[in-house]
Amino acid sequence: MKNIFKILMVFILPLLLINACRDEADRNWTSPDPSIHLYNTTLSSNTLYPSMDNNAFRLVWDPVAGASGNYTVQFSKTADFKTPITFGTSATNSLTKTIQDLNTSLLQAGYSPYAQTMLYIRVINGTNVSNVISLGVTPYPVSIPVITNPLAGQSVVLNVNTPTETALTIKWNDYDYGTDVNYLVEIAKKGSAAFSELGSVQNVKELVLSHFTLNEAASKLDLPVNVASEVDIRVTAKTESPGGIITKVSDIVTFKVTPYQPAYKDFYLVGGGTAVGWNAGGAQLLKNTQNLAEIYTYLENNGEFRFLGQQDWNPINYSLNTPGIKDAYKFFKTWSSNLTIGGGDENMKFTGDSGMYKITIDQNTKSITVTASPIPTIPAELYLVGSINSWNAGSAFTMDLVGDGVFEYTIAIPDGAEFKFIGQQSWGPLEWANIHSSGNSGFLGPKGDNDNIKFNGGGATYKITANVKLGTYKITPQ
């Protein structure tokens, strides 16, 4: 008998232990009891049709005593709500939307038209979570592109340290048109009708945006840095065929973007109305000091120009933020009265008299002003004066004219040397030196806005070049 008892214990004890472990596992993995009761909803048909667009889709739940804030209704394709989608919010214990809203949300969540898929719904309020209801639903296709990413309410935080990495891939669903289709993706502040271009693609249904590209777009919208702001995006599909042009615009999706403060930009001046002409490789860099970019340079009456972000035509261009200019080039929000839009969709035009001007760009306010230089003309002669000749203007060295407004002189320069350029062999009105203050910036300022050029030459021979027309100078070892 004792032996039989021992045998039974051998078999029973493991079973008890196994069941105990299962009970413990069940306790660990079972969700807490719902604290909000969500009532089942019924549809007149679980297969949705366009004719049902304006029909109401209503969800009701019991209110939570002492609840604060809104109730949020979430959708999911799976019962575990691993990737919940916000369908709507409500300050009361019900939410009413249209079947069209429901259908659009399903398509944005990746539900396939004409295929029934389970839809799971719950309500949350703070730490309170409702029971989950489910139904099989079949959405219908729509005749416009449907943005599937980003989701409504999604937040994108941009990173200054990873400018070239992907920040967001905008995706959408659309029909196969049987011909080439061009997609234009646009962005605007939430609720604004002033959309600007984010990018365009052909025959593909996504647009990849880097942190830099999206941050530039946010900057053009004047979104505050380090703050999550709501923006609207839309996608326009355009097809051309013998039957004509068809344009279809998606519904707007609103999401949040947090831009960063970029490093201050470089501006390169180029154009037929400037001293460098339409030579992108020789475009003139402006002097940067914090948010200000500036230069004294030559501008021609009715001459056109714009600014590049590099000594090349692409990828960055800056022009006036006004109708008629390409969206990608719009930058300056305000400008002086002697500037206007040029003859094309890329350039600005200078309407003042030909001569020397100071261009000032304030990157914080995105403003550009063009004011006359105290010395409006280019000198016919230029002289070098300074510690290298005991600051004797009467015996200043005559520089060689080697180009339009360009002068050179070769000389041995000791350490601690200081000098200026003058337009006469005397201390008179024509004078140029380092812009604003003493130093060796390479940028010229006229009399009243300059100080000595300082240079440690160690007694070696250098060629000093002053380009008064361009507003620059350089010191080159020989």
Coordinates of C-alpha atoms in Angstrom, one line a residue:
M1 CA 0.0 0.0 0.0
K2 CA 2.8 2.3 0.9
N3 CA 4.4 1.7 -2.4
I4 CA 1.2 2.6 -4.3
F5 CA 1.0 5.8 -2.3
K6 CA 4.6 6.7 -3.2
I7 CA 3.9 6.0 -6.9
L8 CA 0.8 8.2 -6.9
M9 CA 2.7 11.1 -5.2
V10 CA 5.4 10.8 -7.9
F11 CA 2.8 11.5 -10.6
I12 CA 0.5 13.9 -8.8
L13 CA 3.1 16.3 -7.4
P14 CA 4.6 17.3 -10.8
L15 CA 1.1 17.9 -12.1
L16 CA 0.3 20.2 -9.1
L17 CA 3.5 22.1 -9.7
I18 CA 2.8 22.5 -13.4
N19 CA -0.7 23.8 -12.7
A20 CA 0.6 26.1 -10.0
C21 CA 3.1 27.5 -12.6
R22 CA 0.3 28.0 -15.1
D23 CA -1.8 29.8 -12.6
E24 CA 1.1 32.1 -11.8
A25 CA 1.8 32.7 -15.5
D26 CA -1.9 33.5 -16.1
R27 CA -1.7 36.0 -13.2
N28 CA 1.4 37.6 -14.8
W29 CA 0.1 37.9 -18.3
T30 CA -3.6 38.6 -17.8
S31 CA -4.5 42.3 -18.4
P32 CA -6.0 44.2 -15.5
D33 CA -9.8 44.3 -15.4
P34 CA -11.2 47.1 -17.6
S35 CA -12.1 50.3 -15.7
I36 CA -14.2 51.7 -18.5
H37 CA -17.1 49.9 -20.1
L38 CA -17.2 50.3 -23.9
Y39 CA -20.5 49.2 -25.5
N40 CA -20.5 47.2 -28.7
T41 CA -21.2 49.1 -31.8
T42 CA -23.1 47.9 -34.8
L43 CA -22.9 48.9 -38.5
S44 CA -25.7 48.7 -41.0
S45 CA -23.2 46.8 -43.0
N46 CA -19.7 45.6 -42.0
T47 CA -18.8 46.2 -45.7
L48 CA -18.4 50.0 -46.1
Y49 CA -19.6 51.8 -49.2
P50 CA -19.2 55.4 -50.4
S51 CA -22.9 55.8 -50.2
M52 CA -22.6 55.5 -46.4
D53 CA -20.1 58.4 -46.1
N54 CA -22.3 60.7 -44.1
N55 CA -23.8 58.0 -41.9
A56 CA -22.9 58.3 -38.3
F57 CA -20.4 55.9 -36.6
R58 CA -21.0 56.2 -32.8
L59 CA -19.2 54.8 -29.9
V60 CA -20.5 55.0 -26.3
W61 CA -19.0 54.1 -22.9
D62 CA -19.7 54.6 -19.3
P63 CA -18.2 57.7 -17.8
V64 CA -15.3 57.4 -15.3
A65 CA -16.0 59.0 -11.9
G66 CA -13.5 61.8 -11.4
A67 CA -12.0 61.4 -14.9
S68 CA -9.8 64.3 -16.0
G69 CA -8.9 65.2 -19.5
N70 CA -10.3 63.7 -22.7
Y71 CA -11.1 60.2 -23.5
T72 CA -9.1 58.7 -26.4
V73 CA -10.5 56.2 -28.8
Q74 CA -7.9 53.8 -30.2
F75 CA -7.9 51.3 -33.0
S76 CA -5.7 48.4 -33.6
K77 CA -5.3 45.5 -36.1
T78 CA -4.4 43.2 -33.2
A79 CA -6.1 42.5 -29.9
D80 CA -2.9 43.3 -27.9
F81 CA -2.9 46.9 -29.2
K82 CA 0.9 46.7 -29.8
T83 CA 0.6 49.6 -32.3
P84 CA -2.5 51.6 -31.4
I85 CA -3.9 54.3 -33.7
T86 CA -5.8 57.3 -32.3
F87 CA -9.2 57.5 -34.0
G88 CA -10.5 60.5 -32.0
T89 CA -10.8 62.2 -28.6
S90 CA -13.9 63.3 -26.7
A91 CA -14.6 65.3 -23.6
T92 CA -17.7 63.2 -23.0
N93 CA -18.5 59.5 -22.8
S94 CA -19.3 59.2 -26.5
L95 CA -17.6 59.8 -29.9
T96 CA -19.5 60.4 -33.1
K97 CA -17.8 60.4 -36.5
T98 CA -18.9 59.6 -40.0
I99 CA -18.4 56.4 -41.9
Q100 CA -16.1 58.4 -44.2
D101 CA -13.9 59.2 -41.2
L102 CA -13.9 55.5 -40.3
N103 CA -13.0 54.4 -43.8
T104 CA -10.2 57.0 -44.1
S105 CA -8.7 55.9 -40.8
L106 CA -8.8 52.3 -41.8
L107 CA -7.0 53.0 -45.1
Q108 CA -4.4 55.1 -43.3
A109 CA -3.8 52.2 -40.9
G110 CA -3.1 49.9 -43.8
Y111 CA -6.4 48.1 -44.1
S112 CA -6.9 46.7 -47.6
P113 CA -10.1 47.7 -49.6
Y114 CA -12.4 44.8 -50.4
A115 CA -10.9 42.6 -47.7
Q116 CA -12.5 42.0 -44.4
T117 CA -10.1 42.6 -41.5
M118 CA -10.6 42.5 -37.7
L119 CA -10.8 45.9 -36.1
Y120 CA -10.2 46.2 -32.3
I121 CA -11.4 49.3 -30.4
R122 CA -10.8 50.5 -26.9
V123 CA -11.1 53.8 -24.9
I124 CA -8.4 55.2 -22.5
N125 CA -8.4 58.0 -20.0
G126 CA -5.2 58.4 -18.1
T127 CA -4.6 55.0 -16.5
N128 CA -8.2 53.9 -17.1
V129 CA -8.6 51.4 -20.0
S130 CA -11.8 50.0 -21.4
N131 CA -12.7 46.6 -22.5
V132 CA -11.9 45.8 -26.1
I133 CA -14.7 45.3 -28.7
S134 CA -14.0 43.9 -32.2
L135 CA -15.7 43.6 -35.5
G136 CA -14.8 42.5 -39.0
V137 CA -14.8 45.5 -41.4
T138 CA -14.2 45.9 -45.1
P139 CA -13.2 49.5 -46.2
Y140 CA -13.8 50.8 -49.7
P141 CA -11.1 52.4 -51.9
V142 CA -11.3 56.1 -52.5
S143 CA -10.4 58.1 -55.6
I144 CA -7.7 60.2 -54.0
P145 CA -4.3 59.3 -52.5
V146 CA -4.5 58.2 -48.9
I147 CA -1.5 59.1 -46.6
T148 CA -0.6 56.1 -44.5
N149 CA 2.5 57.6 -42.8
P150 CA 2.9 59.6 -40.8
L151 CA -0.2 58.8 -38.7
A152 CA -2.4 61.6 -37.4
G153 CA -0.9 62.9 -34.2
Q154 CA 2.5 61.3 -34.7
S155 CA 5.4 63.2 -33.4
V156 CA 8.8 63.7 -35.2
V157 CA 11.7 65.1 -33.3
L158 CA 14.5 66.4 -35.6
N159 CA 18.2 66.0 -34.6
V160 CA 20.9 68.5 -35.5
N161 CA 23.6 65.8 -35.1
T162 CA 22.2 63.6 -37.8
P163 CA 21.2 66.0 -40.6
T164 CA 21.5 63.5 -43.5
E165 CA 19.8 60.6 -41.8
T166 CA 16.1 59.8 -42.5
A167 CA 13.7 61.7 -40.2
L168 CA 10.5 60.7 -41.9
T169 CA 9.2 58.7 -44.8
I170 CA 5.9 60.0 -46.1
K171 CA 3.9 57.1 -47.6
W172 CA 0.5 56.9 -49.3
N173 CA -1.8 54.5 -51.1
D174 CA -3.1 55.2 -54.5
Y175 CA -4.4 53.5 -57.6
D176 CA -2.3 52.3 -60.5
Y177 CA -3.3 54.7 -63.2
G178 CA -1.8 52.9 -66.2
T179 CA 0.3 56.0 -67.0
D180 CA 3.0 58.1 -65.4
V181 CA 1.8 59.8 -62.2
N182 CA 3.6 62.7 -60.6
Y183 CA 3.1 63.2 -56.8
L184 CA 3.7 66.5 -55.1
V185 CA 4.0 66.5 -51.3
E186 CA 3.3 69.7 -49.5
I187 CA 3.4 71.0 -45.9
A188 CA 1.7 73.9 -44.0
K189 CA 1.1 75.1 -40.5
K190 CA -2.0 73.4 -39.1
G191 CA -5.1 75.0 -40.5
S192 CA -3.2 77.2 -43.0
A193 CA -4.0 77.2 -46.7
A194 CA -0.4 78.4 -47.5
F195 CA 1.2 75.0 -48.5
S196 CA 4.8 74.8 -49.6
E197 CA 6.5 72.0 -51.5
L198 CA 8.3 69.3 -49.5
G199 CA 9.3 67.3 -52.5
S200 CA 8.0 65.4 -55.6
V201 CA 8.4 61.9 -57.0
Q202 CA 7.1 60.0 -60.0
N203 CA 5.5 56.6 -60.0
V204 CA 6.4 55.8 -56.4
K205 CA 4.3 56.3 -53.3
E206 CA 6.7 57.6 -50.8
L207 CA 9.0 60.5 -50.1
V208 CA 12.0 60.2 -47.9
L209 CA 12.9 63.3 -45.8
S210 CA 16.2 63.8 -44.0
H211 CA 16.4 65.7 -40.7
F212 CA 17.9 68.6 -42.5
T213 CA 15.3 68.7 -45.3
L214 CA 12.4 68.6 -42.8
N215 CA 14.0 71.1 -40.6
E216 CA 14.5 73.5 -43.5
A217 CA 10.8 73.1 -44.3
A218 CA 9.9 73.8 -40.6
S219 CA 12.1 76.9 -40.7
K220 CA 10.3 78.3 -43.8
L221 CA 7.0 77.8 -41.8
D222 CA 8.6 79.8 -38.9
L223 CA 8.0 77.0 -36.5
P224 CA 9.7 77.6 -33.1
V225 CA 12.8 75.5 -32.5
N226 CA 12.7 72.8 -29.8
V227 CA 8.9 73.0 -29.6
A228 CA 6.5 70.4 -31.0
S229 CA 4.3 72.2 -33.5
E230 CA 1.4 70.8 -35.5
V231 CA 1.7 70.8 -39.3
D232 CA -0.5 69.6 -42.2
I233 CA 0.7 67.6 -45.1
R234 CA -1.1 66.6 -48.3
V235 CA -0.3 64.6 -51.5
T236 CA -1.4 65.7 -54.9
A237 CA -1.4 63.1 -57.8
K238 CA -1.2 64.5 -61.3
T239 CA -1.5 62.5 -64.5
E240 CA -1.4 63.6 -68.1
S241 CA -2.8 61.6 -71.0
P242 CA -4.5 62.2 -74.4
G243 CA -7.7 62.5 -72.4
G244 CA -6.4 65.5 -70.4
I245 CA -4.8 66.2 -67.0
I246 CA -6.3 64.7 -63.9
T247 CA -5.3 66.1 -60.5
K248 CA -6.3 64.4 -57.2
V249 CA -5.5 65.8 -53.8
S250 CA -5.4 63.7 -50.6
D251 CA -7.0 64.5 -47.3
I252 CA -4.8 66.4 -44.9
V253 CA -2.9 64.5 -42.2
T254 CA -1.8 66.5 -39.2
F255 CA 1.3 65.5 -37.2
K256 CA 3.8 67.2 -34.9
V257 CA 7.4 68.2 -35.7
T258 CA 10.0 69.5 -33.3
P259 CA 12.7 71.5 -35.3
Y260 CA 16.2 72.3 -34.1
Q261 CA 18.2 75.5 -34.3
P262 CA 20.5 75.0 -37.3
A263 CA 24.0 76.4 -37.5
Y264 CA 23.9 79.8 -39.2
K265 CA 23.8 79.4 -42.9
D266 CA 26.4 80.4 -45.5
F267 CA 25.1 82.7 -48.3
Y268 CA 26.8 82.9 -51.6
L269 CA 25.9 85.8 -54.0
V270 CA 25.5 85.0 -57.7
G271 CA 23.8 86.7 -60.6
G272 CA 24.0 88.9 -63.7
G273 CA 23.6 92.0 -61.6
T274 CA 26.6 91.2 -59.4
A275 CA 30.4 91.3 -59.7
V276 CA 30.6 87.5 -60.1
G277 CA 27.9 87.1 -62.8
W278 CA 26.1 83.8 -63.3
N279 CA 29.2 81.8 -62.2
A280 CA 28.0 79.5 -59.4
G281 CA 31.6 78.2 -58.9
G282 CA 32.8 81.7 -58.2
A283 CA 29.7 82.8 -56.1
Q284 CA 30.7 85.3 -53.5
L285 CA 30.5 84.2 -49.8
L286 CA 29.1 86.8 -47.4
K287 CA 30.7 87.5 -44.1
N288 CA 28.9 85.6 -41.2
T289 CA 28.8 87.0 -37.7
Q290 CA 26.2 85.1 -35.7
N291 CA 22.9 85.7 -37.3
L292 CA 24.1 88.4 -39.7
A293 CA 25.6 87.8 -43.1
E294 CA 26.9 90.9 -44.9
I295 CA 29.1 92.3 -47.6
Y296 CA 30.0 95.6 -49.4
T297 CA 29.7 94.7 -53.1
Y298 CA 28.7 96.0 -56.5
L299 CA 25.1 95.8 -57.7
E300 CA 23.8 96.8 -61.2
N301 CA 20.6 98.6 -61.9
N302 CA 17.8 96.1 -62.8
G303 CA 20.3 93.3 -62.4
E304 CA 19.0 89.9 -61.1
F305 CA 20.6 87.7 -58.5
R306 CA 19.9 85.2 -55.8
F307 CA 21.9 83.4 -53.0
L308 CA 23.2 79.9 -53.0
G309 CA 23.9 77.7 -50.0
Q310 CA 27.1 76.5 -51.7
Q311 CA 29.3 77.4 -54.7
D312 CA 27.1 75.3 -56.9
W313 CA 23.6 75.6 -58.3
N314 CA 22.3 72.8 -56.1
P315 CA 20.9 71.8 -53.7
I316 CA 20.2 75.1 -51.8
N317 CA 19.0 78.4 -53.2
Y318 CA 17.6 81.4 -51.4
S319 CA 15.3 84.1 -52.8
L320 CA 12.2 86.2 -51.9
N321 CA 9.3 84.4 -50.1
T322 CA 6.6 85.8 -52.3
P323 CA 4.2 84.4 -55.0
G324 CA 6.0 83.7 -58.3
I325 CA 9.2 82.4 -56.7
K326 CA 9.8 78.6 -56.6
D327 CA 8.6 77.2 -53.3
A328 CA 12.0 75.5 -52.7
Y329 CA 13.8 78.9 -53.1
K330 CA 11.5 81.0 -50.8
F331 CA 13.4 82.4 -47.8
F332 CA 13.4 86.1 -47.2
K333 CA 10.2 87.2 -45.4
T334 CA 11.0 91.0 -45.7
W335 CA 13.3 93.0 -48.0
S336 CA 14.2 96.6 -48.7
S337 CA 12.2 98.6 -51.2
N338 CA 15.0 98.5 -53.8
L339 CA 14.4 94.7 -54.3
T340 CA 11.7 93.0 -56.2
I341 CA 10.9 89.7 -57.9
G342 CA 13.0 89.1 -61.0
G343 CA 11.9 88.1 -64.5
G344 CA 11.9 84.4 -63.7
D345 CA 10.7 82.2 -60.7
E346 CA 14.1 82.1 -59.0
N347 CA 15.7 85.5 -58.8
M348 CA 15.3 88.9 -57.1
K349 CA 16.0 92.1 -59.0
F350 CA 17.8 95.2 -57.7
T351 CA 16.0 98.5 -58.8
G352 CA 18.5 101.1 -57.4
D353 CA 21.3 102.8 -59.3
S354 CA 24.4 100.8 -60.3
G355 CA 27.2 101.1 -57.7
M356 CA 28.5 99.8 -54.4
Y357 CA 26.1 98.7 -51.7
K358 CA 26.0 96.9 -48.4
I359 CA 23.9 93.7 -48.4
T360 CA 22.8 92.6 -44.9
I361 CA 20.9 89.4 -44.2
D362 CA 19.5 88.7 -40.7
Q363 CA 18.9 85.0 -40.4
N364 CA 16.8 85.3 -37.3
T365 CA 14.2 87.6 -39.0
K366 CA 14.9 86.3 -42.5
S367 CA 15.2 89.8 -43.8
I368 CA 17.5 91.3 -46.4
T369 CA 18.4 95.0 -46.8
V370 CA 20.5 96.7 -49.5
T371 CA 21.8 100.1 -48.5
A372 CA 24.2 102.4 -50.4
S373 CA 27.9 102.3 -49.4
P374 CA 29.5 105.4 -48.1
I375 CA 31.8 105.1 -51.1
P376 CA 29.4 104.4 -54.0
T377 CA 32.0 104.2 -56.8
I378 CA 34.9 102.0 -57.6
P379 CA 38.3 103.8 -57.4
A380 CA 40.4 104.3 -60.5
E381 CA 43.6 103.9 -58.3
L382 CA 44.4 102.3 -55.0
Y383 CA 47.3 102.7 -52.6
L384 CA 48.7 100.6 -49.8
V385 CA 49.5 102.4 -46.5
G386 CA 50.3 101.3 -43.0
S387 CA 53.0 100.4 -40.5
I388 CA 55.0 99.1 -43.5
N389 CA 55.6 102.7 -44.6
S390 CA 55.2 104.4 -41.2
W391 CA 51.6 105.4 -42.1
N392 CA 52.7 108.0 -44.5
A393 CA 49.8 108.5 -46.9
G394 CA 51.9 110.8 -49.1
S395 CA 54.3 107.9 -49.9
A396 CA 51.7 105.2 -50.0
F397 CA 52.6 102.3 -52.4
T398 CA 50.8 102.4 -55.7
M399 CA 49.0 99.1 -56.3
D400 CA 48.7 97.5 -59.8
L401 CA 45.3 97.5 -61.4
V402 CA 44.7 93.9 -62.6
G403 CA 41.0 93.8 -63.1
D404 CA 37.8 95.8 -62.7
G405 CA 38.2 97.1 -59.2
V406 CA 41.0 94.6 -58.5
F407 CA 44.4 95.8 -57.3
E408 CA 47.6 94.0 -56.3
Y409 CA 50.9 94.8 -54.6
T410 CA 53.8 92.4 -53.6
I411 CA 55.8 93.3 -50.5
A412 CA 57.7 91.8 -47.5
I413 CA 55.5 91.9 -44.5
P414 CA 56.9 91.7 -40.9
D415 CA 55.1 90.4 -37.9
G416 CA 52.7 92.8 -36.3
A417 CA 52.0 94.6 -39.6
E418 CA 48.9 96.8 -40.0
F419 CA 47.7 98.5 -43.1
K420 CA 44.8 100.0 -45.1
F421 CA 43.9 100.8 -48.8
I422 CA 43.3 104.4 -49.8
G423 CA 42.1 105.9 -53.1
Q424 CA 44.5 108.8 -53.1
Q425 CA 48.0 109.5 -51.7
S426 CA 46.5 111.4 -48.8
W427 CA 44.1 110.8 -45.9
G428 CA 40.9 111.5 -47.7
P429 CA 37.4 110.1 -48.2
L430 CA 38.4 107.0 -50.2
E431 CA 39.5 104.4 -47.7
W432 CA 39.0 100.6 -47.2
A433 CA 40.2 98.2 -44.6
N434 CA 39.0 95.2 -42.5
I435 CA 35.2 95.4 -42.2
H436 CA 33.9 96.8 -38.8
S437 CA 37.0 96.1 -36.6
S438 CA 40.7 95.4 -36.9
G439 CA 41.7 91.9 -37.9
N440 CA 42.1 89.7 -41.0
S441 CA 38.6 88.6 -42.0
G442 CA 39.2 89.0 -45.8
F443 CA 36.2 91.3 -46.1
L444 CA 36.5 95.1 -46.9
G445 CA 34.6 97.9 -45.2
P446 CA 34.6 101.5 -46.4
K447 CA 35.6 104.5 -44.4
G448 CA 33.4 104.8 -41.3
D449 CA 33.0 101.0 -41.1
N450 CA 36.5 99.6 -41.0
D451 CA 39.7 99.3 -39.0
N452 CA 43.3 98.2 -39.7
I453 CA 44.1 94.9 -41.4
K454 CA 46.5 93.1 -39.1
F455 CA 48.9 90.4 -40.3
N456 CA 52.0 88.6 -39.0
G457 CA 54.2 88.1 -42.1
G458 CA 57.4 87.1 -40.4
G459 CA 59.3 89.1 -43.0
A460 CA 58.3 86.9 -45.9
T461 CA 57.0 88.2 -49.2
Y462 CA 53.3 88.3 -49.9
K463 CA 51.0 89.5 -52.7
I464 CA 48.2 91.6 -51.3
T465 CA 45.1 91.7 -53.4
A466 CA 42.2 94.1 -52.8
N467 CA 39.0 93.5 -54.8
V468 CA 37.0 96.6 -54.0
K469 CA 34.2 95.7 -56.4
L470 CA 33.7 92.4 -54.7
G471 CA 34.4 93.7 -51.2
T472 CA 37.2 91.3 -50.3
Y473 CA 41.0 91.2 -49.9
K474 CA 43.5 88.3 -49.5
I475 CA 47.2 88.0 -48.6
T476 CA 49.0 85.3 -50.6
P477 CA 52.6 84.0 -49.9
Q478 CA 54.9 84.2 -52.8

